[in-house]
Amino acid sequence: MSKIVTFGEVLMRLSTPGFSRFEQARQLDVTYAGGEANVASALAYWGHHTAHVTRFPDSPIGRSAAQYLHFHGVDISNIIYGGPRMAVYFLETGAALRASQIVYDRVNSSLATIDPSELNWDEILKDANWFHWAGITPALSQGAADACLAGIEAARRKEITVSGDIFYRANLWKYGKKPSDVLPALTAGTDIVIANRENIKEIFGIDGNDFIESCVNLKKAFPQVSRVVDTKRTSISATHNLLRAYLWNGTSVLETPDIDINPIVDRVGGGDAFIAGLIHGLISFNDEQKALEFGVAASALKHTIEGDALISTVAEVEAIRQGETSGRIRR
Amino acid sequence: MSKIVTFGEVLMRLSTPGFSRFEQARQLDVTYAGGEANVASALAYWGHHTAHVTRFPDSPIGRSAAQYLHFHGVDISNIIYGGPRMAVYFLETGAALRASQIVYDRVNSSLATIDPSELNWDEILKDANWFHWAGITPALSQGAADACLAGIEAARRKEITVSGDIFYRANLWKYGKKPSDVLPALTAGTDIVIANRENIKEIFGIDGNDFIESCVNLKKAFPQVSRVVDTKRTSISATHNLLRAYLWNGTSVLETPDIDINPIVDRVGGGDAFIAGLIHGLISFNDEQKALEFGVAASALKHTIEGDALISTVAEVEAIRQGETSGRIRR
Amino acid sequence: MSKIVTFGEVLMRLSTPGFSRFEQARQLDVTYAGGEANVASALAYWGHHTAHVTRFPDSPIGRSAAQYLHFHGVDISNIIYGGPRMAVYFLETGAALRASQIVYDRVNSSLATIDPSELNWDEILKDANWFHWAGITPALSQGAADACLAGIEAARRKEITVSGDIFYRANLWKYGKKPSDVLPALTAGTDIVIANRENIKEIFGIDGNDFIESCVNLKKAFPQVSRVVDTKRTSISATHNLLRAYLWNGTSVLETPDIDINPIVDRVGGGDAFIAGLIHGLISFNDEQKALEFGVAASALKHTIEGDALISTVAEVEAIRQGETSGRIRR
Amino acid sequence: MSKIVTFGEVLMRLSTPGFSRFEQARQLDVTYAGGEANVASALAYWGHHTAHVTRFPDSPIGRSAAQYLHFHGVDISNIIYGGPRMAVYFLETGAALRASQIVYDRVNSSLATIDPSELNWDEILKDANWFHWAGITPALSQGAADACLAGIEAARRKEITVSGDIFYRANLWKYGKKPSDVLPALTAGTDIVIANRENIKEIFGIDGNDFIESCVNLKKAFPQVSRVVDTKRTSISATHNLLRAYLWNGTSVLETPDIDINPIVDRVGGGDAFIAGLIHGLISFNDEQKALEFGVAASALKHTIEGDALISTVAEVEAIRQGETSGRIRR
Amino acid sequence: MSKIVTFGEVLMRLSTPGFSRFEQARQLDVTYAGGEANVASALAYWGHHTAHVTRFPDSPIGRSAAQYLHFHGVDISNIIYGGPRMAVYFLETGAALRASQIVYDRVNSSLATIDPSELNWDEILKDANWFHWAGITPALSQGAADACLAGIEAARRKEITVSGDIFYRANLWKYGKKPSDVLPALTAGTDIVIANRENIKEIFGIDGNDFIESCVNLKKAFPQVSRVVDTKRTSISATHNLLRAYLWNGTSVLETPDIDINPIVDRVGGGDAFIAGLIHGLISFNDEQKALEFGVAASALKHTIEGDALISTVAEVEAIRQGETSGRIRR
Amino acid sequence: MSKIVTFGEVLMRLSTPGFSRFEQARQLDVTYAGGEANVASALAYWGHHTAHVTRFPDSPIGRSAAQYLHFHGVDISNIIYGGPRMAVYFLETGAALRASQIVYDRVNSSLATIDPSELNWDEILKDANWFHWAGITPALSQGAADACLAGIEAARRKEITVSGDIFYRANLWKYGKKPSDVLPALTAGTDIVIANRENIKEIFGIDGNDFIESCVNLKKAFPQVSRVVDTKRTSISATHNLLRAYLWNGTSVLETPDIDINPIVDRVGGGDAFIAGLIHGLISFNDEQKALEFGVAASALKHTIEGDALISTVAEVEAIRQGETSGRIRR
């Protein structure tokens, strides 16, 4: 199995129980999650050595967050402690025609206030063969952006595969930089880009007549990029979605059939599970189509599990990939 | 925003958690609700000044009930205290082909034993521009019926819009009067009647070849009536319904498309949310069609929320009215 | 009403709350259940005198199990105490494309270690007019198999109707015997066999061109058998199933239409509820088609109820049998 | 073991979880309890055949109440169904210097509206050797008082021992009778009276210089009375009490040492557990002192158990009676 | 009754259920609380018109916080919305020798980032006759300190009584000012100071040989001060405390006896309940000793209630003040 | 920090919530615990590298158990998978005079059916400097006893400190051996023995006039033994205990003062926390008295924490050791 290193903010997730609204909740379910850490925990359940890098406040809350990742099997030895506070997100789970709702409270978090020199990437990436980052990290602060770039550059030096989920949230980016100022340098060091045509256009000003042409043009600007991956979600309701994915491999676009998910138990983390599945597939199978399908199957399975994290075995995902979705009891 | 006054019984609602049956439940969820109060609380969340009028026992239970309405933003300063007991209803929530089940325990409630002189309607309705009642209140007792009539008459004197949900439960009405003895006088003072063709026929002996003709004939008997409104629910299962509504405005019948609700989280209070939405729409929009659609959207949204009360913003309902029912996460 | 005696293992059922996975659960819901006891409890709710026979450890856990059956109205006076331990099963409830998962821990249970002489079947079956067993019991141990056979033989002597659910779990049977060694003798004393064509072939080596021919051939080998019953489940997902049933009555095969169940609240015990419904129907109605439909309706209703046990009235099942599956609120 | 018949109202008990106040509770714990039924359930756990007589509404709520008594092992075959409603009591559990608080809602209950002819006492008391009643029942209504008297008279005819807890709640008695109008006739047929000196004085106008003299004088008025029993509670706080008891046996007053109870888990039902313990002791031991101590031990144990009902074995109570109160873990 | 205005930060309170540690909690109980708002809610339950002034983020979380205060009866019409985030505190409840633990996350809160001009104190304090502030507010930021001072000055102009709890948390004050820079100006406008001798010395450099002399000297520096109040807590364990209070009234020091509190249900907010009780007492009684005792009784009662808020009636507090602490059930 | 290896059975712990009895519980709290693993987890929280050795079934339940230890920071890389089942224990928590109750279900567990050759102790103990075992392990089966002896012998070869909690449960030992057959060989390789005078006498037939003389005589028989440690618990009630400890160091007996624990939250694991504290103390301090006190402080702290595991920092334990037991809130 491989060693995969992920980097990004981990937030305390406070979600209302069942379908209750924020106003109604007198209890909140608490876990700790973040896009990149979700990738790490899914991969850890499948037997990979995964290490997540982040920064937590030096408090019982920060230590509880690290311990929660440890529970999921993630190596927490590279987590650093300091800074003012734990990022938080509040989640209200919707149903039917009522959308789920997320309220972020991540200003001034311990990761946003990181000094990039606190991380020794050459040490962290020792023995690693994969590094994963996402576009939310450089949106947090200059320090976070610099730390992310330093990680990518170290990975490049070590010839480690780099994947980047360049989806950026437009309403972050409050420290004076725009996505187009920062993401190109990060993308330049990245092998596998998770992005759709709109992202590519908005961030890099690169377009094409279709997804494949956008990818070709992206590679012209960023020659390190070898694959571009995208998922497509058809949202029938908050509790009923269809899911498929696309992968451009430099030559053609592979595609998966839709998986029908009804009812959805917890949609959050679905995209991260896809990335985890894709990484597992690309590492483990010599078959890009199968890897892509494994990613979609992992994502679909995640939608049936409470919390951001995909808790599963390889066999469970593989069964779904092969179409065993009838839900018959396993004894 | 307007001031809307509602009048009617509020019951302690004791519901089994999840889908458990009465026999299984060792805990019951407790809230306080009633058809007219549900209208008031939905409107309060949308910024209206709403005041509910009822009578509670002078006990910690009665005070908790009032406080619960206050939590929802309802003005409780006109609630009076006295009488023997809080009305209660027990709810077991069904699923799929198993129906939900309600057991009422409202005999001898504090509202049923009201002396109409306890309420000073001229004072209560000061500054109000809407009064809402329902057909369950006159079913409780002569005192409740008289108090309701006194409220309608005071509203008439003040030229306040009066809406009445004349749906009556046949198995109430145990004090010697029949709906046809009592409801005509109440309807005579009402502008907007919520009723279907069957209700109109059974209560008033007024019929027609279709809904529109029934409404025309109803207006002949009750000239104050300017609109008749009805909803139609298609019940595929306990957890899957379709919902639409009709409004006769003296000229024609407006109609909305069906909204598909699947899964239903809590169906109780859906009709009250429709009325609240309709009232909000008629007050706020100069567009009856939009008002009717807002009512159906409000009702549909209610089905996704635990408890009788619709906890929502105007923007949430409006988005559903405009067809945003895909349930994509809002961040 | 009749007296029905059932025999078989009762397990502590420990299920994760909601849809949580085993790894996530810090609480487990606890009830006590077993296929034959589930038949007894469903019938008890419908007013039959039902007595379950099993063996529990003489501990607070064993006594709690008996008390739980008593809660469901089952006569527990024939339960015996002794042996090392309570059998346990762990249940993780799936959703959508994620299957539910059951982990058994029944080795060395109090029932498996029974000495058949501990049960005085002539005494136990006094006044009874039905005896029900299932193929899991003889799979547990020689002692359990012998005790089951003794019960069937006593029932035969008293000319009591015997029903047997001969479904066997292949991964039990660890004491040196195969199903084909043991089940024929039990089946020889049985009037009503619950089995499908595959079971009949695998256990008895008896086949036919279709279900009816298999049944005819089965009766040739086991002349006591008067009816063979089977259910067919179409599993669209873990939370959406269709259900129907077949009954061969010596002459022809009766069949029911599919009942659509969506969403499923708890699928476990669905087969037992079918058997209970069938027994009730055969005892109460002079109409095999109606009895079969009552069985399927009972099974469908069970899928909407938490726990193995079907808690219901005859009227509720009958309404579903007659097609009232719209789930409208009952007040 | 003996057959003990108890008669009295059973209420739905709705208690706030933990120490929360009524205003805070969004869930209520639900059980079913009543003074005389509590006596029955405690005795059932100790192996006695106990049957409780009461009247419940013919509804899922009424049936759930009966089923709950059945769970505790009480024979429910003499419960009758009818009348308007289930009596309810609300409980808020105090701590330290904050008192627990009970709000009753028992007006117009199914038992209060009983017609005494609905009960065939000669049938009910067949095979019984003990009948227990309490002073709350005649306080409910004339019908309840008459039914209670009929039970006592039937017991007298059959020469069954009768015990009566004549404690009356002054704020009941709303149907036009006073305790002194009704209780003498009931007491006349009673062998064992649970009462203190103040009760005796207030109800019967009988006094003495001390407890013993009051008892002597009581017996002069009611020659059937052979024993008078009283408990004394020292209330240090809501969660810390001392408990002792006295028994006048016609000759002298026996007395027990105080048992220290800290912390109290649930104080409600403590008096009923005492009566159950006393009855068990008088039936099972030829030693009044031991019986009295067993009663106090049972009562003390009840204080450590949630709910009104004493769930225990004889051995557990006996150990406390013998002074084993150190709470060392039993394995 | 009076109108009391309070000003200060309200935090989301996230507490571990029962006695669980942060690491163990997978649910957190959520309420909203703050020292000054706790004073307001306690007084609202006693019938006073209380209005709390603070600043919340304009989000579902901010609105839920306001609604929670409204639930407690506090007037929320002067709350303003804006700024980055809701302050949060995490609470782990200790037991016996294990201390409770609080982790604050209040940096950059909506109140800390207030612009004092957002508050129109003359409007806010219209009709008010009491204003209460605490030393934590000026510790948050210059803006919060200035807003507090503006409130005090407006109160002075209107000759409203001002109380100030000058206890400051040394580990706040991160914006460049020290308590001794800021608190004197606030104290100069305050009538009733809650402080002990150590606070007075550390903040103002004012001392004396005993409490009375410190108070005399404080008044010399701040002539507006008419009373100084202090509480003394004897902490036997996390769940067992004794509580008393002192009041210097310009002439002498009044003192109360200790109240014993065992077990403590929730200690947080105990000091605020004292202040609320004192304010109620000074407003309602013409008896400083009684007012002081009412404060201690209110504080003691708070320790038995979950959450920061004292939910009680005047009668409940008064009973404790008069020594009714035996905890006997109230029916 | 040191590396400590522990060996022994880990059981699924199923405990009734709050103070409910087995009969009442419809949910059970689930954790995983065992005496030796409890030692490991406490030490892991204090920063030691601790590895636990055991055998789990190869099932989701077995993996959940391992994951739970991992959550507590314990190295699980030496756990082996196989065998029939997870050991279980059921816990009902007592209060006041009602004792807690434990029911074990450990027959035929995966550890009991271990083949000693499955463990490569030389590999497992590489880099370790402490090995801890307990007398329950050799009681399970010959295989478990042999595996334990092999571990001790490997530790001796590597000159690792060995501690052994020789307390044996008399009602285990069902495989044909007596404690006196097996424990001497294990003790012969042990440096630090946790035992009281009664244990020493019963197991080894070694006695003395007092604890010190017993220890001296024990050392004569087992020269490797350098210290004997004992705790003394004074049990006032199930929720109130006093705790102290003794240590014989070859020369004299050290002793600690009593720590008063009231109320106890969860007493189970208290002895294991003592051992963990003692090991930490002996490793970290050059002061046996301080080490012994640290052990008692750790044990006392454990009593305030739910579950078997002591979740704490060194600083928290040290504060209690120094007498900070007032429970004042830490902010």
mmCIF file of C-alpha atoms in Angstrom, chain C residues 38-228:
data_model
loop_
_atom_site.group_PDB
_atom_site.id
_atom_site.type_symbol
_atom_site.label_atom_id
_atom_site.label_comp_id
_atom_site.label_asym_id
_atom_site.label_seq_id
_atom_site.Cartn_x
_atom_site.Cartn_y
_atom_site.Cartn_z
ATOM 1 C CA ASN C 38 -41.223 -13.067 16.003
ATOM 2 C CA VAL C 39 -44.031 -15.259 14.699
ATOM 3 C CA ALA C 40 -45.304 -15.658 18.256
ATOM 4 C CA SER C 41 -45.255 -11.968 19.099
ATOM 5 C CA ALA C 42 -47.035 -10.893 15.907
ATOM 6 C CA LEU C 43 -49.776 -13.432 16.608
ATOM 7 C CA ALA C 44 -50.033 -12.341 20.242
ATOM 8 C CA TYR C 45 -50.817 -8.761 19.178
ATOM 9 C CA TRP C 46 -53.674 -10.172 17.127
ATOM 10 C CA GLY C 47 -55.189 -11.829 20.173
ATOM 11 C CA HIS C 48 -53.906 -15.374 19.900
ATOM 12 C CA HIS C 49 -52.495 -17.208 22.870
ATOM 13 C CA THR C 50 -48.911 -17.790 21.817
ATOM 14 C CA ALA C 51 -46.217 -19.483 23.826
ATOM 15 C CA HIS C 52 -42.579 -19.504 22.885
ATOM 16 C CA VAL C 53 -40.211 -22.264 23.936
ATOM 17 C CA THR C 54 -36.506 -21.588 24.227
ATOM 18 C CA ARG C 55 -33.615 -21.702 26.681
ATOM 19 C CA PHE C 56 -31.968 -18.650 28.224
ATOM 20 C CA PRO C 57 -29.001 -18.241 30.557
ATOM 21 C CA ASP C 58 -30.064 -17.862 34.164
ATOM 22 C CA SER C 59 -28.878 -14.254 34.446
ATOM 23 C CA PRO C 60 -30.315 -10.751 34.377
ATOM 24 C CA ILE C 61 -29.733 -10.829 30.618
ATOM 25 C CA GLY C 62 -31.684 -14.051 30.170
ATOM 26 C CA ARG C 63 -34.498 -12.768 32.365
ATOM 27 C CA SER C 64 -34.603 -9.484 30.439
ATOM 28 C CA ALA C 65 -34.993 -11.428 27.214
ATOM 29 C CA ALA C 66 -37.942 -13.378 28.574
ATOM 30 C CA GLN C 67 -39.483 -10.216 29.927
ATOM 31 C CA TYR C 68 -39.185 -8.614 26.519
ATOM 32 C CA LEU C 69 -41.184 -11.436 24.954
ATOM 33 C CA HIS C 70 -43.715 -11.028 27.746
ATOM 34 C CA PHE C 71 -43.990 -7.356 26.856
ATOM 35 C CA HIS C 72 -45.099 -8.462 23.397
ATOM 36 C CA GLY C 73 -47.751 -10.657 24.979
ATOM 37 C CA VAL C 74 -46.014 -13.984 24.490
ATOM 38 C CA ASP C 75 -46.534 -16.673 27.146
ATOM 39 C CA ILE C 76 -43.077 -17.289 28.627
ATOM 40 C CA SER C 77 -43.973 -19.961 31.118
ATOM 41 C CA ASN C 78 -42.321 -22.713 29.053
ATOM 42 C CA ILE C 79 -38.966 -20.993 28.758
ATOM 43 C CA ILE C 80 -36.215 -22.871 30.562
ATOM 44 C CA TYR C 81 -33.094 -21.383 32.102
ATOM 45 C CA GLY C 82 -29.555 -22.688 31.974
ATOM 46 C CA GLY C 83 -26.539 -22.917 29.738
ATOM 47 C CA PRO C 84 -23.633 -20.582 29.204
ATOM 48 C CA ARG C 85 -24.861 -17.595 27.243
ATOM 49 C CA MET C 86 -27.376 -15.550 25.345
ATOM 50 C CA ALA C 87 -27.047 -15.641 21.593
ATOM 51 C CA VAL C 88 -26.448 -12.197 20.135
ATOM 52 C CA TYR C 89 -26.750 -10.597 16.747
ATOM 53 C CA PHE C 90 -25.399 -7.248 15.694
ATOM 54 C CA LEU C 91 -27.278 -5.270 13.059
ATOM 55 C CA GLU C 92 -26.117 -2.300 11.020
ATOM 56 C CA THR C 93 -28.968 -0.806 9.022
ATOM 57 C CA GLY C 94 -28.154 0.123 5.444
ATOM 58 C CA ALA C 95 -29.726 2.714 3.208
ATOM 59 C CA ALA C 96 -30.107 3.121 -0.533
ATOM 60 C CA LEU C 97 -27.329 1.102 -2.169
ATOM 61 C CA ARG C 98 -25.633 0.203 1.132
ATOM 62 C CA ALA C 99 -26.812 -3.164 2.397
ATOM 63 C CA SER C 100 -27.700 -3.869 5.976
ATOM 64 C CA GLN C 101 -25.225 -6.120 7.703
ATOM 65 C CA ILE C 102 -25.763 -8.760 10.369
ATOM 66 C CA VAL C 103 -23.035 -10.321 12.484
ATOM 67 C CA TYR C 104 -24.112 -13.352 14.496
ATOM 68 C CA ASP C 105 -22.568 -14.448 17.780
ATOM 69 C CA ARG C 106 -24.551 -17.547 18.624
ATOM 70 C CA VAL C 107 -21.893 -20.182 19.270
ATOM 71 C CA ASN C 108 -22.364 -22.046 22.486
ATOM 72 C CA SER C 109 -25.677 -20.392 23.268
ATOM 73 C CA SER C 110 -28.011 -21.649 25.942
ATOM 74 C CA LEU C 111 -30.300 -23.132 23.323
ATOM 75 C CA ALA C 112 -27.454 -24.767 21.413
ATOM 76 C CA THR C 113 -26.406 -26.529 24.586
ATOM 77 C CA ILE C 114 -29.887 -27.774 25.452
ATOM 78 C CA ASP C 115 -30.451 -31.333 26.585
ATOM 79 C CA PRO C 116 -33.677 -32.346 24.796
ATOM 80 C CA SER C 117 -34.953 -33.989 27.945
ATOM 81 C CA GLU C 118 -35.286 -30.565 29.551
ATOM 82 C CA LEU C 119 -38.450 -30.002 27.520
ATOM 83 C CA ASN C 120 -41.647 -31.890 28.241
ATOM 84 C CA TRP C 121 -43.385 -31.402 24.928
ATOM 85 C CA ASP C 122 -46.548 -33.205 25.903
ATOM 86 C CA GLU C 123 -47.023 -30.728 28.686
ATOM 87 C CA ILE C 124 -45.976 -27.742 26.575
ATOM 88 C CA LEU C 125 -48.315 -28.551 23.699
ATOM 89 C CA LYS C 126 -51.320 -29.240 25.921
ATOM 90 C CA ASP C 127 -54.243 -27.186 24.531
ATOM 91 C CA ALA C 128 -52.154 -26.015 21.580
ATOM 92 C CA ASN C 129 -53.420 -26.253 18.034
ATOM 93 C CA TRP C 130 -50.388 -25.066 16.111
ATOM 94 C CA PHE C 131 -46.673 -25.691 16.359
ATOM 95 C CA HIS C 132 -44.087 -23.735 14.406
ATOM 96 C CA TRP C 133 -40.390 -24.455 13.929
ATOM 97 C CA ALA C 134 -37.629 -23.214 11.605
ATOM 98 C CA GLY C 135 -34.561 -24.673 9.927
ATOM 99 C CA ILE C 136 -32.141 -22.610 11.934
ATOM 100 C CA THR C 137 -32.804 -24.553 15.115
ATOM 101 C CA PRO C 138 -31.526 -27.949 13.904
ATOM 102 C CA ALA C 139 -28.501 -26.104 12.519
ATOM 103 C CA LEU C 140 -27.385 -25.072 15.996
ATOM 104 C CA SER C 141 -26.461 -28.407 17.569
ATOM 105 C CA GLN C 142 -27.505 -32.013 17.861
ATOM 106 C CA GLY C 143 -29.341 -31.159 21.063
ATOM 107 C CA ALA C 144 -31.337 -28.406 19.431
ATOM 108 C CA ALA C 145 -32.104 -30.623 16.452
ATOM 109 C CA ASP C 146 -33.272 -33.422 18.712
ATOM 110 C CA ALA C 147 -35.410 -31.084 20.774
ATOM 111 C CA CYS C 148 -37.014 -29.734 17.613
ATOM 112 C CA LEU C 149 -37.769 -33.199 16.340
ATOM 113 C CA ALA C 150 -39.259 -34.146 19.688
ATOM 114 C CA GLY C 151 -41.544 -31.161 19.474
ATOM 115 C CA ILE C 152 -42.697 -32.028 15.986
ATOM 116 C CA GLU C 153 -43.320 -35.620 16.971
ATOM 117 C CA ALA C 154 -45.343 -34.589 19.997
ATOM 118 C CA ALA C 155 -47.370 -32.251 17.800
ATOM 119 C CA ARG C 156 -48.005 -35.112 15.403
ATOM 120 C CA ARG C 157 -49.216 -37.318 18.227
ATOM 121 C CA LYS C 158 -51.644 -34.606 19.266
ATOM 122 C CA GLU C 159 -52.671 -33.916 15.656
ATOM 123 C CA ILE C 160 -51.638 -30.303 15.911
ATOM 124 C CA THR C 161 -50.907 -28.408 12.691
ATOM 125 C CA VAL C 162 -47.152 -28.047 12.200
ATOM 126 C CA SER C 163 -45.505 -25.352 10.114
ATOM 127 C CA GLY C 164 -41.794 -25.263 9.355
ATOM 128 C CA ASP C 165 -39.697 -22.561 7.769
ATOM 129 C CA ILE C 166 -37.068 -24.859 6.338
ATOM 130 C CA PHE C 167 -34.772 -22.124 5.164
ATOM 131 C CA TYR C 168 -31.378 -23.099 6.559
ATOM 132 C CA ARG C 169 -28.323 -20.892 6.782
ATOM 133 C CA ALA C 170 -25.530 -22.794 5.148
ATOM 134 C CA ASN C 171 -22.876 -21.186 7.300
ATOM 135 C CA LEU C 172 -24.376 -22.540 10.482
ATOM 136 C CA TRP C 173 -24.341 -26.399 10.722
ATOM 137 C CA LYS C 174 -20.997 -26.719 12.432
ATOM 138 C CA TYR C 175 -21.651 -29.743 14.640
ATOM 139 C CA GLY C 176 -21.001 -32.368 11.987
ATOM 140 C CA LYS C 177 -24.385 -32.783 10.394
ATOM 141 C CA LYS C 178 -25.582 -31.460 7.062
ATOM 142 C CA PRO C 179 -29.091 -30.083 6.409
ATOM 143 C CA SER C 180 -29.834 -33.115 4.302
ATOM 144 C CA ASP C 181 -29.023 -35.338 7.285
ATOM 145 C CA VAL C 182 -31.459 -33.686 9.617
ATOM 146 C CA LEU C 183 -34.196 -31.751 7.871
ATOM 147 C CA PRO C 184 -35.984 -34.683 6.209
ATOM 148 C CA ALA C 185 -37.072 -36.154 9.537
ATOM 149 C CA LEU C 186 -38.378 -32.769 10.671
ATOM 150 C CA THR C 187 -40.163 -32.146 7.398
ATOM 151 C CA ALA C 188 -41.808 -35.537 7.556
ATOM 152 C CA GLY C 189 -43.910 -34.312 10.465
ATOM 153 C CA THR C 190 -44.751 -30.943 8.986
ATOM 154 C CA ASP C 191 -47.993 -29.832 7.331
ATOM 155 C CA ILE C 192 -47.013 -26.458 5.968
ATOM 156 C CA VAL C 193 -43.559 -25.933 4.574
ATOM 157 C CA ILE C 194 -42.133 -22.481 3.910
ATOM 158 C CA ALA C 195 -39.561 -23.015 1.187
ATOM 159 C CA ASN C 196 -38.646 -22.109 -2.348
ATOM 160 C CA ARG C 197 -37.660 -24.379 -5.178
ATOM 161 C CA GLU C 198 -33.935 -23.938 -4.540
ATOM 162 C CA ASN C 199 -34.293 -24.950 -0.866
ATOM 163 C CA ILE C 200 -36.236 -28.044 -1.833
ATOM 164 C CA LYS C 201 -33.597 -29.042 -4.300
ATOM 165 C CA GLU C 202 -30.622 -28.404 -2.073
ATOM 166 C CA ILE C 203 -31.993 -29.999 1.064
ATOM 167 C CA PHE C 204 -33.948 -32.922 -0.262
ATOM 168 C CA GLY C 205 -32.535 -33.357 -3.735
ATOM 169 C CA ILE C 206 -36.079 -32.980 -5.005
ATOM 170 C CA ASP C 207 -36.684 -30.875 -8.084
ATOM 171 C CA GLY C 208 -39.238 -30.213 -10.786
ATOM 172 C CA ASN C 209 -39.701 -28.139 -13.872
ATOM 173 C CA ASP C 210 -41.334 -25.411 -11.884
ATOM 174 C CA PHE C 211 -42.410 -24.561 -8.351
ATOM 175 C CA ILE C 212 -45.609 -26.566 -8.631
ATOM 176 C CA GLU C 213 -43.818 -29.694 -9.797
ATOM 177 C CA SER C 214 -41.266 -29.343 -7.015
ATOM 178 C CA CYS C 215 -44.091 -29.173 -4.530
ATOM 179 C CA VAL C 216 -45.812 -32.211 -5.982
ATOM 180 C CA ASN C 217 -42.571 -34.146 -5.767
ATOM 181 C CA LEU C 218 -41.959 -32.916 -2.234
ATOM 182 C CA LYS C 219 -45.346 -34.204 -1.178
ATOM 183 C CA LYS C 220 -44.532 -37.587 -2.685
ATOM 184 C CA ALA C 221 -41.546 -37.805 -0.359
ATOM 185 C CA PHE C 222 -43.314 -36.218 2.614
ATOM 186 C CA PRO C 223 -47.017 -37.056 2.449
ATOM 187 C CA GLN C 224 -47.835 -35.019 5.562
ATOM 188 C CA VAL C 225 -47.009 -31.834 3.690
ATOM 189 C CA SER C 226 -50.237 -30.223 2.540
ATOM 190 C CA ARG C 227 -49.053 -26.736 1.595
ATOM 191 C CA VAL C 228 -45.822 -25.144 0.420
#
